[in-house]
Coordinates of C-alpha atoms and ligand atoms in Angstrom, one line a residue:
M188 CA 14.7 -12.0 30.1
R189 CA 11.1 -11.9 31.3
T190 CA 9.4 -9.5 28.9
I191 CA 10.0 -8.4 25.4
G192 CA 8.1 -5.9 23.2
I193 CA 7.3 -6.0 19.5
L194 CA 6.3 -3.3 17.1
T195 CA 5.8 -3.1 13.3
S196 CA 6.7 0.2 11.7
G197 CA 6.8 2.0 8.3
G198 CA 4.9 0.6 5.3
D199 CA 3.1 -2.7 6.1
A200 CA 4.2 -5.8 4.4
P201 CA 2.4 -9.2 4.0
G202 CA 3.9 -11.6 6.5
M203 CA 4.2 -9.1 9.3
N204 CA 1.4 -10.9 11.2
A205 CA 3.2 -14.2 10.8
A206 CA 6.3 -12.6 12.3
I207 CA 4.3 -11.3 15.3
R208 CA 2.8 -14.8 15.8
S209 CA 6.2 -16.4 15.6
V210 CA 7.7 -13.9 18.1
V211 CA 4.8 -14.4 20.6
R212 CA 4.8 -18.2 20.3
T213 CA 8.6 -18.7 20.4
A214 CA 8.7 -16.3 23.5
A215 CA 5.9 -18.4 25.2
S216 CA 8.0 -21.5 24.7
L217 CA 10.8 -19.8 26.6
N218 CA 8.5 -18.4 29.3
I219 CA 9.0 -14.9 28.1
E220 CA 6.0 -12.5 28.0
V221 CA 5.3 -10.3 25.0
V222 CA 4.0 -6.8 24.9
G223 CA 2.6 -5.6 21.6
I224 CA 3.2 -2.0 20.8
T225 CA 0.5 -0.3 18.6
R226 CA 1.3 1.9 15.6
G227 CA 5.1 1.4 15.7
Y228 CA 7.2 4.2 17.2
A229 CA 4.2 6.5 17.5
G230 CA 2.5 4.0 19.9
L231 CA 5.8 3.6 21.8
I232 CA 5.8 7.3 22.5
Q233 CA 2.1 7.2 23.5
G234 CA 2.6 4.1 25.6
D235 CA 0.0 2.2 23.6
F236 CA 0.8 -1.3 24.8
R237 CA -1.1 -4.6 25.2
R238 CA -0.1 -8.0 26.4
L239 CA -0.1 -10.7 23.7
N240 CA -0.4 -14.4 24.5
T241 CA -0.5 -17.4 22.2
S242 CA -4.3 -17.0 21.6
S243 CA -3.9 -13.3 20.7
V244 CA -2.0 -14.4 17.6
S245 CA -4.3 -17.2 16.5
D246 CA -5.9 -16.9 13.1
I247 CA -3.6 -14.2 11.8
I248 CA -0.9 -16.2 10.0
H249 CA -2.7 -15.9 6.7
R250 CA -3.6 -12.2 6.9
G251 CA -1.9 -9.3 5.2
G252 CA -1.3 -6.0 7.1
T253 CA -0.3 -6.0 10.8
I254 CA -2.6 -6.6 13.8
L255 CA -0.3 -4.1 15.7
L256 CA -1.0 -1.4 13.1
T257 CA 1.9 0.7 11.8
A258 CA 2.9 4.3 11.3
R259 CA 5.7 6.5 10.3
S260 CA 6.5 8.7 13.4
E261 CA 7.9 12.2 13.0
E262 CA 8.2 12.6 16.8
F263 CA 10.5 9.5 17.1
R264 CA 13.0 11.3 14.9
T265 CA 13.5 13.9 17.7
K266 CA 15.7 13.3 20.8
A267 CA 12.8 14.2 23.1
G268 CA 10.4 11.7 21.4
R269 CA 13.0 8.9 21.7
A270 CA 13.6 9.7 25.4
I271 CA 9.8 9.3 26.1
A272 CA 9.8 6.0 24.1
L273 CA 12.7 4.6 26.1
E274 CA 11.1 5.7 29.4
N275 CA 7.8 3.9 28.4
L276 CA 9.7 0.7 27.6
Y277 CA 11.3 0.7 31.0
R278 CA 8.1 1.6 32.8
E279 CA 6.4 -1.4 31.1
G280 CA 9.1 -3.7 32.2
I281 CA 10.2 -4.4 28.6
E282 CA 13.8 -5.8 28.6
G283 CA 14.2 -6.3 24.9
L284 CA 12.5 -5.2 21.7
V285 CA 11.8 -6.7 18.3
V286 CA 11.3 -4.2 15.5
V287 CA 9.8 -5.3 12.2
G288 CA 10.1 -2.8 9.4
G289 CA 12.1 -1.3 6.6
D290 CA 15.3 0.9 6.7
G291 CA 13.7 3.8 8.6
S292 CA 12.3 1.5 11.2
L293 CA 15.7 -0.3 11.6
S294 CA 17.5 3.0 12.1
G295 CA 15.1 3.8 14.9
A296 CA 16.0 0.5 16.4
V297 CA 19.7 1.6 16.4
H298 CA 18.9 4.7 18.4
L299 CA 17.2 2.6 21.1
A300 CA 20.0 0.0 21.1
K301 CA 22.6 2.8 21.6
K302 CA 20.7 3.9 24.7
G303 CA 21.0 0.4 26.2
M304 CA 17.7 -1.2 25.1
P305 CA 18.4 -4.6 23.6
V306 CA 16.9 -4.6 20.1
I307 CA 16.7 -7.1 17.3
G308 CA 15.5 -6.0 13.8
I309 CA 13.5 -8.0 11.3
P310 CA 13.5 -6.7 7.8
G311 CA 9.9 -6.3 6.8
T312 CA 9.2 -4.3 3.6
I313 CA 7.8 -5.2 0.2
D314 CA 10.8 -3.2 -1.4
N315 CA 13.5 -5.8 -0.6
D316 CA 15.9 -2.9 -0.4
I317 CA 17.8 -3.9 2.7
A318 CA 21.3 -5.2 2.5
G319 CA 22.4 -8.2 4.4
T320 CA 19.4 -10.3 3.5
D321 CA 18.5 -11.9 0.2
Y322 CA 14.8 -11.3 1.0
T323 CA 12.7 -9.0 3.2
I324 CA 9.3 -10.1 4.5
G325 CA 6.5 -9.1 2.0
F326 CA 8.6 -8.9 -1.1
D327 CA 7.6 -12.3 -2.5
T328 CA 3.9 -11.6 -2.0
A329 CA 4.2 -8.2 -3.6
V330 CA 6.0 -9.7 -6.6
N331 CA 3.3 -12.3 -7.0
T332 CA 0.6 -9.7 -6.7
A333 CA 2.3 -7.6 -9.4
L334 CA 2.7 -10.7 -11.5
N335 CA -1.0 -11.6 -11.3
A336 CA -1.8 -8.1 -12.4
I337 CA 0.7 -8.2 -15.3
S338 CA -0.8 -11.5 -16.5
S339 CA -4.3 -10.1 -16.5
I340 CA -3.2 -7.0 -18.3
R341 CA -1.4 -9.1 -20.9
D342 CA -4.8 -10.6 -21.9
T343 CA -6.3 -7.2 -22.7
A344 CA -3.1 -5.9 -24.1
T345 CA -3.0 -8.8 -26.7
S346 CA -6.7 -8.4 -27.6
H347 CA -6.2 -4.7 -28.4
E348 CA -2.7 -5.0 -29.7
R349 CA -1.6 -2.4 -27.2
I350 CA 1.4 -1.5 -25.1
F351 CA 1.0 -1.4 -21.4
I352 CA 3.2 0.5 -19.0
I353 CA 2.7 -0.9 -15.5
E354 CA 4.1 1.0 -12.6
V355 CA 5.0 -1.0 -9.5
M356 CA 6.2 0.2 -6.1
G357 CA 9.8 0.8 -5.1
R358 CA 10.7 4.4 -4.3
H359 CA 14.4 3.8 -4.4
S360 CA 14.5 0.2 -5.5
G361 CA 13.9 -1.7 -8.7
Q362 CA 13.6 -5.1 -7.0
I363 CA 9.8 -5.5 -7.4
A364 CA 10.0 -4.3 -11.0
L365 CA 12.8 -6.6 -11.9
A366 CA 11.3 -9.7 -10.4
S367 CA 7.8 -9.1 -11.6
G368 CA 9.0 -8.0 -15.0
I369 CA 11.1 -11.1 -15.5
A370 CA 8.3 -13.4 -14.3
G371 CA 5.7 -11.4 -16.4
G372 CA 7.8 -11.5 -19.6
A373 CA 8.1 -7.7 -19.9
E374 CA 9.8 -6.3 -23.0
S375 CA 11.4 -3.5 -20.9
I376 CA 12.0 -3.1 -17.2
L377 CA 12.8 0.3 -15.9
V378 CA 14.5 0.6 -12.5
P379 CA 15.9 3.5 -10.5
E380 CA 19.3 1.9 -10.3
Y381 CA 19.9 2.4 -14.1
P382 CA 19.1 5.5 -16.3
V383 CA 16.0 5.2 -18.5
D384 CA 17.1 4.8 -22.2
Y385 CA 14.0 5.8 -24.3
D386 CA 15.8 5.0 -27.6
R387 CA 16.3 1.4 -26.3
V388 CA 12.7 1.2 -25.0
V389 CA 11.3 2.3 -28.4
E390 CA 13.7 0.0 -30.3
R391 CA 12.4 -2.9 -28.3
L392 CA 8.8 -2.1 -28.9
E393 CA 9.2 -1.8 -32.6
N394 CA 11.3 -4.9 -32.8
A395 CA 8.6 -6.8 -30.9
R396 CA 6.0 -5.7 -33.5
R397 CA 8.3 -6.7 -36.4
L398 CA 8.5 -10.2 -34.7
G399 CA 4.7 -10.4 -34.7
K400 CA 4.1 -9.8 -31.0
L401 CA 0.6 -8.4 -30.5
H402 CA 1.4 -6.6 -27.2
S403 CA 4.3 -5.3 -25.2
I404 CA 4.6 -4.9 -21.5
I405 CA 6.9 -2.3 -19.8
V406 CA 7.3 -2.5 -16.1
I407 CA 8.6 0.6 -14.3
A408 CA 9.4 1.0 -10.7
E409 CA 7.9 4.2 -9.3
G410 CA 11.5 5.4 -8.4
A411 CA 12.6 5.2 -12.0
G412 CA 10.1 7.8 -13.2
S413 CA 6.4 8.1 -13.9
A414 CA 4.5 5.6 -16.1
M415 CA 2.6 8.6 -17.5
D416 CA 5.9 10.2 -18.7
V417 CA 6.9 6.9 -20.3
N418 CA 3.5 6.8 -22.0
K419 CA 3.9 10.4 -23.4
E420 CA 7.4 9.6 -24.7
I421 CA 6.1 6.5 -26.5
S422 CA 3.2 8.4 -28.1
K423 CA 5.7 11.1 -29.2
R424 CA 8.1 8.6 -30.7
T425 CA 5.8 5.9 -32.2
K426 CA 2.3 5.3 -33.6
L427 CA 1.7 2.5 -31.2
E428 CA -1.3 2.6 -28.8
S429 CA -0.4 2.5 -25.2
R430 CA -2.1 2.5 -21.8
V431 CA -0.9 3.0 -18.2
T432 CA -1.7 1.0 -15.1
I433 CA -0.4 2.0 -11.7
L434 CA -0.6 -0.9 -9.3
G435 CA -0.1 1.1 -6.1
H436 CA -1.0 -0.1 -2.6
I437 CA -2.6 -3.3 -3.9
Q438 CA 1.0 -4.6 -3.7
R439 CA 1.1 -4.1 0.0
G440 CA -2.0 -6.1 0.9
G441 CA -3.4 -9.6 0.5
P442 CA -2.5 -12.9 2.1
P443 CA 1.2 -13.6 2.3
T444 CA 2.7 -16.3 0.1
A445 CA 4.0 -19.5 1.7
F446 CA 7.5 -18.2 1.2
D447 CA 6.8 -15.0 3.2
V448 CA 5.0 -16.8 6.0
I449 CA 7.9 -19.3 6.4
L450 CA 10.5 -16.5 6.2
A451 CA 8.6 -14.4 8.8
S452 CA 8.2 -17.4 11.0
R453 CA 11.9 -18.3 10.9
M454 CA 13.0 -14.7 11.4
G455 CA 10.6 -14.1 14.3
A456 CA 11.8 -17.2 16.2
M457 CA 15.4 -16.2 15.6
A458 CA 14.9 -12.7 16.9
V459 CA 13.5 -14.0 20.2
K460 CA 16.3 -16.5 20.6
L461 CA 18.9 -13.8 20.0
L462 CA 17.3 -11.5 22.6
A463 CA 17.0 -14.3 25.1
S464 CA 20.7 -15.1 24.6
G465 CA 21.7 -11.5 25.3
V466 CA 22.4 -10.4 21.7
T467 CA 21.5 -6.9 20.7
N468 CA 21.6 -4.3 17.9
R469 CA 21.5 -7.0 15.2
M470 CA 19.2 -7.6 12.2
V471 CA 18.1 -11.1 11.3
G472 CA 18.7 -11.8 7.6
L473 CA 18.4 -14.7 5.2
V474 CA 21.5 -15.5 3.1
D475 CA 21.6 -18.5 0.8
N476 CA 18.5 -19.8 2.7
K477 CA 20.4 -19.7 6.0
L478 CA 19.5 -17.3 8.9
V479 CA 22.2 -14.9 9.8
D480 CA 22.4 -11.9 12.2
L481 CA 24.3 -8.7 11.3
E482 CA 25.0 -5.4 13.0
I483 CA 22.0 -3.2 12.1
E484 CA 24.2 -0.1 11.4
S485 CA 26.5 -1.8 9.0
V486 CA 23.5 -3.2 7.1
L487 CA 22.0 0.3 6.8
K488 CA 25.2 1.8 5.5
E489 CA 25.2 -0.6 2.6
K490 CA 23.1 -0.1 -0.5
K491 CA 21.5 -3.2 -1.8
Q492 CA 22.2 -3.6 -5.5
I493 CA 20.1 -5.0 -8.3
N494 CA 21.4 -8.4 -9.3
P495 CA 23.2 -7.5 -12.6
D496 CA 22.8 -11.1 -13.9
L497 CA 19.1 -11.0 -13.5
Y498 CA 19.0 -7.6 -15.2
R499 CA 20.9 -8.9 -18.2
L500 CA 18.8 -12.0 -18.3
A501 CA 15.6 -9.9 -18.5
D502 CA 17.2 -8.1 -21.5
V503 CA 18.0 -11.3 -23.3
L504 CA 14.7 -13.0 -22.6
A505 CA 12.6 -10.1 -23.8
L506 CA 13.7 -10.4 -27.4
Ligands
LIG1 O1 8.5 1.2 1.4 C1 7.3 0.5 1.0 C2 6.5 1.4 0.1 O2 5.4 0.6 -0.3 C3 7.3 1.9 -1.2 O3 7.5 1.0 -2.2 C4 6.4 3.1 -1.5 O4 7.1 4.0 -2.3 C5 6.0 3.6 -0.2 O5 6.1 2.5 0.7 C6 4.6 4.2 -0.2 O6 4.4 4.8 1.1 P1 3.0 5.3 1.6 O7 2.1 4.1 1.8 O8 3.3 5.9 2.9 O9 2.5 6.2 0.6

């Protein structure tokens, strides 16, 4: 294999740059050239390519976002769009492709693989909602960003003896809410995987007051409902004073944690080695701290579950 391409697609995630760097430098060590594709599948259709060498990726390891930019492409969802993308890959002499992104990006990779383009996927999304890997790139950073925010909010919550409802990202997944909620000592964690039980939420708040707690923190994943609605419900049912903070895209930016940089570096190197050895249509994953590769389609068919032990632990520790 002489030339491979790399693109980042979907929502950006801290650590994507470290993955790009690892792909480029591992490829260089194997005498393989790398073409960077700008704006994910949108750039693939537009033929927006640039050669990347080891110096193009210097000084990016610590930066959030992605130097290749990212996008969600509607055109790539069409047969015609995908045909153009494939043609552009062949015209550029690209013999293998690394796709870094979430589930939508990985299903795009499957389409290309089925048309004969060797493709390896790297799970990059703050949501950590991809089966077949314990962690996706960006999750650890997002959790730590949320945790820092929760700790800051806790100070003001205590001073004013208030309840804070903090909404974190996760359209279909409560992974960020669960991890940051446990680490932040939340009284209640609301996730899309389980129905919201307002009786239980209120019972916990009142119990916390009885025990002399000056504040309470509720962490809610955006997919579980709106923090505003939770706030209204609490005001309706109790006399406690509450406020809402929606963390939003702050969770997607910032320098990646050491964990995410190391994860991205390991996954990037593995992706190149798989392509170089003729493997295709696989996603790199991390299971029990060991790198694995799995068929992308089977990974996408599976729904990653919330760890029930962690969920129960959160409940016990919040008392
Ligand atoms: O998939 C990552 C994610 O950050 C989700 O948690 C969130 O719901 C979504 O992307 C937001 O997407 P956008 O930046 O396009 O609004």
